[in-house]
XYZ file of C-alpha atoms in Angstrom:
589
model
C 125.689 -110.592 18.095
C 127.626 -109.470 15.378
C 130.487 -109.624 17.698
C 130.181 -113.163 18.063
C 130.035 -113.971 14.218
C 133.058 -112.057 13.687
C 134.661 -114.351 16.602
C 133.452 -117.852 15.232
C 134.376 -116.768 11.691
C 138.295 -115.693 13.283
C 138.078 -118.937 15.188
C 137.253 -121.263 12.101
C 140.444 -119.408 9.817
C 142.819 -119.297 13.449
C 142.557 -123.155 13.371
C 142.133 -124.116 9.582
C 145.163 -126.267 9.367
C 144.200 -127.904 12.431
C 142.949 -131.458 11.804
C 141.784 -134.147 14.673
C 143.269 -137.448 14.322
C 140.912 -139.922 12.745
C 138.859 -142.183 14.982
C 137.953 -146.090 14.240
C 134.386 -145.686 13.715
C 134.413 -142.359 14.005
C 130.688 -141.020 12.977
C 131.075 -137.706 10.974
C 129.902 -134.387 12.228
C 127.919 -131.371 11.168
C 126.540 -127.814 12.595
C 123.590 -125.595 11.507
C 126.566 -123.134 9.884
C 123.751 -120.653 8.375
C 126.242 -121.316 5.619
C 123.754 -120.860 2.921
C 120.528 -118.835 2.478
C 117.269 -120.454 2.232
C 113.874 -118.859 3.276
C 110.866 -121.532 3.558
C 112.864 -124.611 2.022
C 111.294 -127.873 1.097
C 113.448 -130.777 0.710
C 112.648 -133.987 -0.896
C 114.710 -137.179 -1.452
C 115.409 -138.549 -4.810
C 115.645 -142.373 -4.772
C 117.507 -141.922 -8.014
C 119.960 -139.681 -7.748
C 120.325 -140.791 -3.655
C 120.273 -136.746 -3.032
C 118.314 -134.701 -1.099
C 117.192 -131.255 -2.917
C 115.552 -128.451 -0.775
C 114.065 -125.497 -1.955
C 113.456 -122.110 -1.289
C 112.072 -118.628 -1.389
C 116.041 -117.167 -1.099
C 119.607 -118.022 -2.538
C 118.874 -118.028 -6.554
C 120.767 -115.680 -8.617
C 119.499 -112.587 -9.986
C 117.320 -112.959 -13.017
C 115.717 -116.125 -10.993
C 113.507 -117.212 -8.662
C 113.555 -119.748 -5.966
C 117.439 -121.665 -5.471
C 117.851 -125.241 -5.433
C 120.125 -126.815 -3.736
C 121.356 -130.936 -3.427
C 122.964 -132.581 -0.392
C 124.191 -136.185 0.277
C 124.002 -135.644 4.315
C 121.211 -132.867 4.500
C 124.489 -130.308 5.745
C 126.613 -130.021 3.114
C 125.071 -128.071 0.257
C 125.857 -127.696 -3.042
C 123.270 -124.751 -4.579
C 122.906 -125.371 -8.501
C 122.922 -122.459 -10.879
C 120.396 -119.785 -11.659
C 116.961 -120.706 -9.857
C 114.054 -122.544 -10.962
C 112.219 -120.001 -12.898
C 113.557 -117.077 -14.979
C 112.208 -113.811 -13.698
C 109.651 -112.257 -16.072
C 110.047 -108.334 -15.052
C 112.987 -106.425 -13.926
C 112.613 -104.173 -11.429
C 110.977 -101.649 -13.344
C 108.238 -104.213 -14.511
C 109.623 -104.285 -17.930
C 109.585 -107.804 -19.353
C 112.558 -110.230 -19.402
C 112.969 -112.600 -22.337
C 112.295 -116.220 -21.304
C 110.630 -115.074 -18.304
C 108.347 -117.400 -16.389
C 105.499 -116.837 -13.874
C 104.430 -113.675 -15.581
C 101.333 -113.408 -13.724
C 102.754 -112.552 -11.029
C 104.484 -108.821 -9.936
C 106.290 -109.890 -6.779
C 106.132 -112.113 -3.648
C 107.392 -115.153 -5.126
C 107.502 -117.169 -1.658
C 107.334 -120.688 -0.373
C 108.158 -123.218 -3.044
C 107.106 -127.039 -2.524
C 107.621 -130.083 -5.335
C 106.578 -133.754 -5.335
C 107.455 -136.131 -7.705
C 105.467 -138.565 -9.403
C 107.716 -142.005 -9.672
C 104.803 -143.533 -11.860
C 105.082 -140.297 -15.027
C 108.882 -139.179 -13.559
C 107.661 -135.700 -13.430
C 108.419 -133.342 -10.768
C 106.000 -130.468 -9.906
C 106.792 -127.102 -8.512
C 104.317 -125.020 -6.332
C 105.013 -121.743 -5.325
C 102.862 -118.571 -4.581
C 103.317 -115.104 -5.766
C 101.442 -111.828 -6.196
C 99.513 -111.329 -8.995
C 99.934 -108.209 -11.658
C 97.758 -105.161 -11.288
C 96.118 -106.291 -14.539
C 94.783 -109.271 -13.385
C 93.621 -108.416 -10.038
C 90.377 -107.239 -10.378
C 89.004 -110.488 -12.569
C 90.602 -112.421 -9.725
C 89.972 -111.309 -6.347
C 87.142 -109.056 -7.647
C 88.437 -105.622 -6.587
C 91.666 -103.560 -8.550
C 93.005 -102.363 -5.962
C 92.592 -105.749 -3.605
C 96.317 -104.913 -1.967
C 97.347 -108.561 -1.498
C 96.494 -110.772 -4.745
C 98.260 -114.093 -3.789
C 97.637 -117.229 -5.737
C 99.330 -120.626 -6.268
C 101.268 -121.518 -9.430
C 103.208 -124.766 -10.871
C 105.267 -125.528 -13.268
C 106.783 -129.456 -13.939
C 110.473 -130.520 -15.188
C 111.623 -134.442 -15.670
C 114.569 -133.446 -13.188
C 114.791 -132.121 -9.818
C 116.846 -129.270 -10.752
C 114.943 -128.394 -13.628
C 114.593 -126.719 -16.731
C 111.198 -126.607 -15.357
C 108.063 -125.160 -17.699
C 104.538 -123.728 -16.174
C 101.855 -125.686 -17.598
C 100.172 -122.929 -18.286
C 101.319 -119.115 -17.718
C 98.262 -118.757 -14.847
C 98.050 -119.435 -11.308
C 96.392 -123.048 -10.707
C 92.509 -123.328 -10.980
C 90.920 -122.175 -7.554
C 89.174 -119.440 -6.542
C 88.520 -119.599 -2.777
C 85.497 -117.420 -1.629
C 84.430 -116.371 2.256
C 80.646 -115.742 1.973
C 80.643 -114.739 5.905
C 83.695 -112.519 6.403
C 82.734 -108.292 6.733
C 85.182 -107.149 4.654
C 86.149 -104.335 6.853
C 89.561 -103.392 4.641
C 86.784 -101.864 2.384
C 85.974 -99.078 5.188
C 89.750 -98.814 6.852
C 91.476 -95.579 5.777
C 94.157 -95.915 2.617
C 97.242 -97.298 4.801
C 95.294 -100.590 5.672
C 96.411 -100.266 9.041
C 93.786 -99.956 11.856
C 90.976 -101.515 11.438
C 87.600 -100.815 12.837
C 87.311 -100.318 16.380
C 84.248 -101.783 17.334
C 82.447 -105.266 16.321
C 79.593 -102.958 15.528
C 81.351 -101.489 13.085
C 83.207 -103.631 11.437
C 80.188 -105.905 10.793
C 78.738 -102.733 8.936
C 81.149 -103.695 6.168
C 80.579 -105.498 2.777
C 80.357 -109.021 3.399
C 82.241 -111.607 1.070
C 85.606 -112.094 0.061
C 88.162 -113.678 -2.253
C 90.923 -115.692 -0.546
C 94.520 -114.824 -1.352
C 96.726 -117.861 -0.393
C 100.290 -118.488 -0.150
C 102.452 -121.499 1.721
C 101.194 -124.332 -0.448
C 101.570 -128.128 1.209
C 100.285 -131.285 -0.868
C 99.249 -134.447 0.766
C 98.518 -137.826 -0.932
C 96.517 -139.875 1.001
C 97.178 -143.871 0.929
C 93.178 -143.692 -0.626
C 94.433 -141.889 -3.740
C 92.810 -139.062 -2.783
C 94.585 -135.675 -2.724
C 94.641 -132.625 -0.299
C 95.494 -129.086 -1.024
C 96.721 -127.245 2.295
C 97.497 -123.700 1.983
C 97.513 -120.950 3.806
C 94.529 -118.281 3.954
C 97.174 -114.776 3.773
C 96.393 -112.592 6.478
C 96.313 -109.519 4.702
C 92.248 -109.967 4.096
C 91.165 -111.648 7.489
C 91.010 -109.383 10.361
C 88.975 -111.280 13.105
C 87.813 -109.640 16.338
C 88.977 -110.919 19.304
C 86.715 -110.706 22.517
C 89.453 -111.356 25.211
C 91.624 -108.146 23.621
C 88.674 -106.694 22.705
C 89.920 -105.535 19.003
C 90.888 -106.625 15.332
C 93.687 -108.835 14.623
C 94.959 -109.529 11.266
C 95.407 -113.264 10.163
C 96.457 -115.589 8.433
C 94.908 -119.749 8.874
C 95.851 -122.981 7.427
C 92.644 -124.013 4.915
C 92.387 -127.033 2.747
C 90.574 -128.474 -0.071
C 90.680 -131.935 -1.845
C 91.921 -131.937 -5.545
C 91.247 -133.923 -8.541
C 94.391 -136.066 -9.251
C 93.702 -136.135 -12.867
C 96.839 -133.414 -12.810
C 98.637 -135.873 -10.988
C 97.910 -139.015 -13.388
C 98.675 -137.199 -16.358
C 101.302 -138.844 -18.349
C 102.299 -135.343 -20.340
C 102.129 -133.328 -16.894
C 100.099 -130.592 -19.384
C 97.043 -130.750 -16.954
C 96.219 -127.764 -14.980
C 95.471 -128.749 -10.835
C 92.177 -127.939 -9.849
C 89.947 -128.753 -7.065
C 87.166 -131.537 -6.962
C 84.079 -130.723 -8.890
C 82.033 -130.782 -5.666
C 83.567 -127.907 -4.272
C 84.040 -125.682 -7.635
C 81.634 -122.527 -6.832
C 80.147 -123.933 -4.012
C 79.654 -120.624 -1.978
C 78.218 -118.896 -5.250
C 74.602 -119.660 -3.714
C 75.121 -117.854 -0.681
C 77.461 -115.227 -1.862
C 75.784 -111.572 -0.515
C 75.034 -109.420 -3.531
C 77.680 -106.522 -3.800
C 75.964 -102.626 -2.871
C 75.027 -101.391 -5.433
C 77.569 -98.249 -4.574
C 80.669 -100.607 -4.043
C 83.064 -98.543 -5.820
C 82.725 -95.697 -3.090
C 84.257 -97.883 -0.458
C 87.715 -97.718 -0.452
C 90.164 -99.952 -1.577
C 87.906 -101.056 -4.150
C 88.983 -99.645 -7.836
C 87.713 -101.265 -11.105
C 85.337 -104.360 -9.845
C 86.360 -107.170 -12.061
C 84.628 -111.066 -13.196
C 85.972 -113.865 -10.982
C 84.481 -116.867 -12.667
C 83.884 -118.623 -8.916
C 83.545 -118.866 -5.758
C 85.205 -122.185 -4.307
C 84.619 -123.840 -1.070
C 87.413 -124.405 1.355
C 87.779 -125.716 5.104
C 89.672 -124.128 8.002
C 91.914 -126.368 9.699
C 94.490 -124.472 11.607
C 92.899 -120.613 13.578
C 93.834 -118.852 16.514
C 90.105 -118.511 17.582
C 89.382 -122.291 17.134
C 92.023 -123.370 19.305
C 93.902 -120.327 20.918
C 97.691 -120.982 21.886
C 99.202 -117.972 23.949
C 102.699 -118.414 22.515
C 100.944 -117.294 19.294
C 100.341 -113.877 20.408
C 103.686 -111.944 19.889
C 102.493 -109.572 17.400
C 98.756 -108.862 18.460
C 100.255 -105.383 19.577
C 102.503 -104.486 17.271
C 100.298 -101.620 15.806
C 100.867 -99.452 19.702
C 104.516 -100.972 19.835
C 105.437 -99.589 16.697
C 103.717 -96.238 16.317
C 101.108 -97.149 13.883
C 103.357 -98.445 11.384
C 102.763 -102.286 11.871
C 99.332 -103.725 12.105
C 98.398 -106.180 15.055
C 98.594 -109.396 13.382
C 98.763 -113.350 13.968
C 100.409 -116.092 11.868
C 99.361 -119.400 10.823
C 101.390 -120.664 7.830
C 104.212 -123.144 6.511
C 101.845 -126.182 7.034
C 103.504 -129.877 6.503
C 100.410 -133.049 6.614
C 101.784 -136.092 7.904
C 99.790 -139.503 8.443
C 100.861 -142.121 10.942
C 98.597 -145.190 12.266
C 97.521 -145.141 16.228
C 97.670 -148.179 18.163
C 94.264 -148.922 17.241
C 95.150 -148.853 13.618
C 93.011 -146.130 12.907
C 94.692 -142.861 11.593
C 96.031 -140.121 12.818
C 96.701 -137.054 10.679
C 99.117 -134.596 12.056
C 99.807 -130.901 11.161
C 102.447 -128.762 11.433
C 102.595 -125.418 10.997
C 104.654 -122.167 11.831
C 103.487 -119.197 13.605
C 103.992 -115.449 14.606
C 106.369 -113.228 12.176
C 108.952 -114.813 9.970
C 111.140 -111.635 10.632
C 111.094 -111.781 14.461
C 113.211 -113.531 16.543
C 110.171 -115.695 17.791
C 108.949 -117.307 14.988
C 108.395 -120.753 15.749
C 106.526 -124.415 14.835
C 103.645 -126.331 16.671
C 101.698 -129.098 15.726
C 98.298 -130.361 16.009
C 96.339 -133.871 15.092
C 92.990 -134.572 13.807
C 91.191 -138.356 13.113
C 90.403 -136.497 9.238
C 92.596 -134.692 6.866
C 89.735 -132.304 6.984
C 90.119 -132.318 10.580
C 88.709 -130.762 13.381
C 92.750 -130.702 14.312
C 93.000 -129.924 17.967
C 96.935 -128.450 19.060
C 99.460 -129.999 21.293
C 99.336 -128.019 24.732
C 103.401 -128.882 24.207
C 103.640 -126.186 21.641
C 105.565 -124.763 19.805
C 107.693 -127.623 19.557
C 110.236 -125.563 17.752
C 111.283 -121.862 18.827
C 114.373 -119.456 19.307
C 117.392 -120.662 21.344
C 119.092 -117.231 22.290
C 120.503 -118.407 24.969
C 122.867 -120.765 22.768
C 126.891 -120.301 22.371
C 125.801 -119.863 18.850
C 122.310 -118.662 18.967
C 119.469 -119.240 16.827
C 116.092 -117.179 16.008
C 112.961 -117.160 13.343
C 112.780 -120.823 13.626
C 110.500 -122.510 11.240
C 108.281 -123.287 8.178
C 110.429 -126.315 6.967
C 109.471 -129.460 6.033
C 110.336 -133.580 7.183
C 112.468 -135.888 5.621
C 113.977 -139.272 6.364
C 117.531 -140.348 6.726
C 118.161 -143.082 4.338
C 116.401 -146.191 5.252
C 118.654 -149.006 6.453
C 116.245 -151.927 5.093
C 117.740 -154.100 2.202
C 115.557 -153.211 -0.891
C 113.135 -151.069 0.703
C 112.516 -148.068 -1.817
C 111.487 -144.588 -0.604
C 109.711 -142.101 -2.641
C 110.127 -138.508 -2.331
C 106.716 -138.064 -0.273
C 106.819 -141.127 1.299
C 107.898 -139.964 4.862
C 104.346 -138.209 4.788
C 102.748 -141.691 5.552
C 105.873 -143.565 7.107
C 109.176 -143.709 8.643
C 111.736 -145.926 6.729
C 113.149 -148.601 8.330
C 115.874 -147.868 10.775
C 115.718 -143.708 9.433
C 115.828 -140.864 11.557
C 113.818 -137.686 10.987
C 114.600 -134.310 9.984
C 112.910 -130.866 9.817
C 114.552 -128.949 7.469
C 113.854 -125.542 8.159
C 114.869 -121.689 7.797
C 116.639 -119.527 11.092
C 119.022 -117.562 11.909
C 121.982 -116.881 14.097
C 121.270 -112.640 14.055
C 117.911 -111.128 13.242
C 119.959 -108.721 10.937
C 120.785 -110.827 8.557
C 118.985 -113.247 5.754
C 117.406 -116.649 6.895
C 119.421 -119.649 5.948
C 119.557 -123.629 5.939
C 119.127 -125.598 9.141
C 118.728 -128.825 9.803
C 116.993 -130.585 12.952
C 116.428 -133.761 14.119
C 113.008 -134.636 14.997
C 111.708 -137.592 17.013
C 108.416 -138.757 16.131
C 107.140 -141.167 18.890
C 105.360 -144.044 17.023
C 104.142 -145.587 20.386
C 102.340 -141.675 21.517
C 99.970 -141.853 17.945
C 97.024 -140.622 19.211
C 94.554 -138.260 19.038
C 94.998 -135.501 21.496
C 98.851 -136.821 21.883
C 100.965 -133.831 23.196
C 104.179 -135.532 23.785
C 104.278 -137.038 19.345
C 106.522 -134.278 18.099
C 110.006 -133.428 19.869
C 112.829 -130.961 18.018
C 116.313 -130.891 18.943
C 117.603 -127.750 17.828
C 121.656 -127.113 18.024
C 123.913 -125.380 16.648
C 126.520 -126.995 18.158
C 128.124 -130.809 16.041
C 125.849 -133.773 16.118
C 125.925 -136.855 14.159
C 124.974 -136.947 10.306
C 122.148 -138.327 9.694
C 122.042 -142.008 9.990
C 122.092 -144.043 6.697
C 124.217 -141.318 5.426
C 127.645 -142.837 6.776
C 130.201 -144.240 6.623
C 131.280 -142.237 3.898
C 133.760 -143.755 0.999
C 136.443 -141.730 -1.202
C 137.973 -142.572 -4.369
C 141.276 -140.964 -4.689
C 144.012 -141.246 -7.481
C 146.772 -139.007 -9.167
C 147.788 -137.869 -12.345
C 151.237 -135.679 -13.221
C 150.930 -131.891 -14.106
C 154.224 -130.836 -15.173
C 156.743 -130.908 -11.922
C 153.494 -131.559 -9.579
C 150.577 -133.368 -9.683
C 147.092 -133.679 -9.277
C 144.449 -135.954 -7.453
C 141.181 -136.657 -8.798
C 138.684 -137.544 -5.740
C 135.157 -138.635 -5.348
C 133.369 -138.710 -1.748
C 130.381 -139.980 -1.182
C 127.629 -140.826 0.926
C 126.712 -144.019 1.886
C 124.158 -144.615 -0.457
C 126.721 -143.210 -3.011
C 125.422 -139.353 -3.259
C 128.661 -137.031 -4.039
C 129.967 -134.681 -1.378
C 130.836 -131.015 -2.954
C 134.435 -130.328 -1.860
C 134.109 -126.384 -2.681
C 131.473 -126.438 -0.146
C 133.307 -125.060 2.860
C 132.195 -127.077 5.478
C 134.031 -130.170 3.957
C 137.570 -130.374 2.354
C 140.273 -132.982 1.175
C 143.944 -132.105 2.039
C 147.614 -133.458 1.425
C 148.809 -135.595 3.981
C 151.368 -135.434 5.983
C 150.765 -131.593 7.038
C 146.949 -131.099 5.767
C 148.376 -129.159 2.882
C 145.666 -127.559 1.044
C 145.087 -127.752 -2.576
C 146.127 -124.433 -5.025
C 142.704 -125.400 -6.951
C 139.929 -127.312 -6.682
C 137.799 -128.037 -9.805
C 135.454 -130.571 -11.250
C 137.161 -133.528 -12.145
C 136.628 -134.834 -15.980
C 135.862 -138.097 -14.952
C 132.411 -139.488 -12.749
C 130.174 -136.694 -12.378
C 130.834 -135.603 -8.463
C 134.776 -136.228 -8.833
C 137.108 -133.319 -8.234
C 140.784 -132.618 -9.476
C 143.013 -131.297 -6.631
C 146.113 -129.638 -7.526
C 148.753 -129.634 -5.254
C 151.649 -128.378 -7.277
C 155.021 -129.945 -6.603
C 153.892 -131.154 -3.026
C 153.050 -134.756 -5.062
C 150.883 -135.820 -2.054
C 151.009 -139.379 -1.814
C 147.975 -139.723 0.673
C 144.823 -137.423 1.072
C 141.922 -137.412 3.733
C 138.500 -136.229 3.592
C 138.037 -133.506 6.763
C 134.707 -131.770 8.444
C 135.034 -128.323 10.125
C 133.450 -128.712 13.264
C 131.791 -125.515 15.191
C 135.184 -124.919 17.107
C 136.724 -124.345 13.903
C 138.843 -127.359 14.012
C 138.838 -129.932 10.895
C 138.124 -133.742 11.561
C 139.664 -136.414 9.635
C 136.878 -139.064 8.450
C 138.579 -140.771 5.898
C 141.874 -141.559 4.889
C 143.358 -143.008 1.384
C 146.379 -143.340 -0.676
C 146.354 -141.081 -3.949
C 149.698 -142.803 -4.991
C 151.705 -139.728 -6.525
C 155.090 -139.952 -7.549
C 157.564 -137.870 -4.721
């Protein structure tokens, strides 16, 4: 595997002065390069700025969390600066000045932001792991190993600054009346659970929920949905056809207030709807009264509720066989993995049936993130509550190793449109939840990679969504097309149009250029999957640098070469660069 990199990377430099002849009409090209890293992103599009902006778990610099990144094609990828929140500890959990998201130690995963055109604020969800501290008056228990929550902080621009509301984790407090907490009578390393029903069910009952893997869905009712998912590490569930514990982790949801949402100052904290704030305090089991001599336990702290919540995606609901990688991983491994299933990365979409009634439509990755399996299925319901039944053509989206370049740990990504090709149609940034623009394509943006040694990065898929299969129990909605090889950009994106024009520097010159997208988006021509060169001879520029003037324009220096005409070139996967554009920059010879 490594091998191969090593080859494509020798082929790409062997044939960098290499450019194809331009084509009339030609449409430009792109490949899933795993150019840039980007665990869990979520990309939106920004009517404003005519950019796409994904985000992630991986690529900020140190000293931040979470990278964002901007694209005018959804494949070339400029990643900004810093991250979108300042780190609060170092590694030695010693506070940082100006650190955000201090209520939280670690496990700063799966970021997600929606923009409100109405206020112009964006919001930022992410999980992480809460501080020792604050455990116990959380998820009830000190020593609770896994103390995930769900925070959010706001900015007036995609890229940020962007400012927590509130330096706390948003207001919900998820409680399982019926789950035997059976982590309370497992040995220290939390590995092997009970072996027996019998005695598992002997446990504690009752539980806090830690969640990660936030989604948001705004229904065309104003009503709101909060998807998350329920992490595994406190939800082992017995399985009768293997005849043991498996670890889990299930896609829950609960409808929100939108007063957060309405709020013209964005200083609201989310919460949940009133009706389901401490709904399972009724029928909560009392604690024993020797709790602390369980183990696991520690200090025994105040959570203030215990909030309802709704299962919508489970292996035992609605089993899937492809989901099952993992279930032995504790034998496989020598005791140093537990047996575990995933459900998590969820993404809500809405789309009317031919009967005009809707259909809601989940997607959701499964098994490990840091396998080679990981992979996406889907599954529709008649209520954003569901019951959601799964496609029997799952998982839609899985490992190609097989490949010339191949691809593993497909998955948790999220859909976006191509531009829409209808004359004054606007397109919010969640919009493709409950349509598909006119004449658009879609995409699932998503996180793989080419070697299971190495970090996850960008890819980018097209997905067909069959508008005439909308139904319920539909297993043929949802198809992927996974490459790595070139394909088309996306449509709406193209054709592309470059400024170009030259100034003297001393004996040489330089040439200011702007490309853009279609809808006028700027490419990034340090981004090394796009370049401009000199022409005759694709003679490459000494420096490339922001340009002084437009915002998006960059100043080429080319020395003495005084290049009277420049094109705009694509590396394609054979390492070869494609002419798109051509244009005069009109220096002196």
């Amino acid at each position: 595997m490594r091998i191969l990199n090593s080859l494509v990377g020798t082929a790409i430099l062997a044939s960098s002065a290499v450019a194809a002849p331009p084509g009339k009409g030609r449409t430009p090209q792109f490949f899933n390069a795993a150019r840039h890293p980007g665990a869990d992103p979520h990309v939106i599009w920004d009517a404003t700025s005519h950019q796409y902006y994904a985000y992630s778990t991986e690529g900020a610099d140190p000293g931040y969390h979470f990278a964002v990144y901007s694209s005018p094609d959804l494949a070339t990828w400029h990643r900004h600066e810093g991250g979108v929140l300042r780190a609060c500890y170092d590694n030695d959990m010693n506070r940082l000045p100006g650190g955000q998201a201090c209520w939280a130690r670690d496990w700063y995963w799966a970021p997600e932001t929606y923009h409100n055109e109405q206020t112009g604020w964006y919001f930022f969800f992410f999980a992480g792991r809460m501080t020792e501290d604050l455990t116990a008056d959380n998820f009830r228990y000190a020593e609770f190993e896994e103390p995930s929550k769900i925070g959010v902080a706001v900015s007036k621009s995609p890229t940020g600054p962007f400012e927590e509301i509130e330096d706390k984790p948003i207001d919900y407090w998820p409680f399982d009346p019926n789950y035997h907490d059976v982590n309370l009578i497992m040995n220290k390393d939390q590995m092997l659970p009970p072996q027996s029903l019998e005695e598992g069910q002997t446990a504690p009952m009752g539980t806090f929920i830690p969640t990660i893997d936030v989604n948001i869905f705004f229904d065309e009712d104003d009503r709101v949905y909060l998807y998350l998912s329920r992490n595994a590490y406190r939800n082992w569930n017995w399985d009768d056809e293997l005849g043991k514990y498996i670890e889990e982790s299930n896609i829950i949801v609960v409808e929100m207030d939108r007063t957060w949402w309405d709020d013209p100052t964005a200083s609201t904290m989310p919460e949940i709807i009133a009706s389901q704030k401490d709904v399972h305090a009724h029928d909560a089991p009392s604690l024993p009264c020797n709790i602390t001599m369980y183990n696991g336990t520690g200090a025994l702290g105040a959570p203030p509720r215990k909030d309802g919540w709704q299962t919508v995606i489970s292996y035992g609901a609605d089993p899937q066989a492809w989901e099952n990688y993992h279930v032995n991983d504790y034998e496989a491994f020598n005791g140093t993995k537990k047996d575990r299933r995933w459900s998590e990365g969820s993404t809500l979409l809405k789309r009317l049936g031919q009967d005009g009634e809707p259909i809601y439509i989940i997607l959701y990755s499964a098994n490990n993130y840091e396998a080679s399996n990981y992979g996406v299925g889907y599954a529709m319901a008649e209520s954003p509550l569901g019951p959601f039944v799964k496609a029997t053509s799952n998982p839609i989206l899985s490992q190609d190793p097989d490949a010339a370049i191949p691809i593993y740990s497909t998955g948790h990504g999220s859909v976006v449109a191509s531009p829409s090709k209808g004359k004054n149609e606007h397109v919010g940034a969640q919009d493709v939840t409950l349509r598909t623009p006119k004449g658009a394509e879609l995409f699932y943006v998503h996180h793989g990679r080419n070697d299971t040694t190495v970090a996850r990065s960008l890819y980018t898929t097209r997905m067909t969504l069959d508008e005439k299969s909308v139904r319920f129990g539909s297993n043929d909605l949802i198809t992927m097309h996974l490459t790595s090889q070139d394909q088309d950009l996306p449509r709406g994106t193209y054709p592309l149009h470059m400024e170009a024009s030259c100034s003297q520097k001393g004996q040489g010159s330089v040439v200011t250029v702007r490309v853009e997208s279609k809808p006028g988006a700027a490419f990034d021509l340090t981004e090394g999957s796009n370049r401009v060169v000199g022409l005759p001879g694709d003679v490459q520029a000494t420096t490339v640098t922001a340009g002084d003037g437009e915002e998006g324009s960059f100043a080429l220096d080319f020395g003495q070469a005084g290049e009277k005409d420049v094109a705009y070139q694509r590396l394609s996967v054979n390492g070869s660069w494609n002419t798109v554009i051509k244009r005069k920059a009109g220096c002196k010879k």
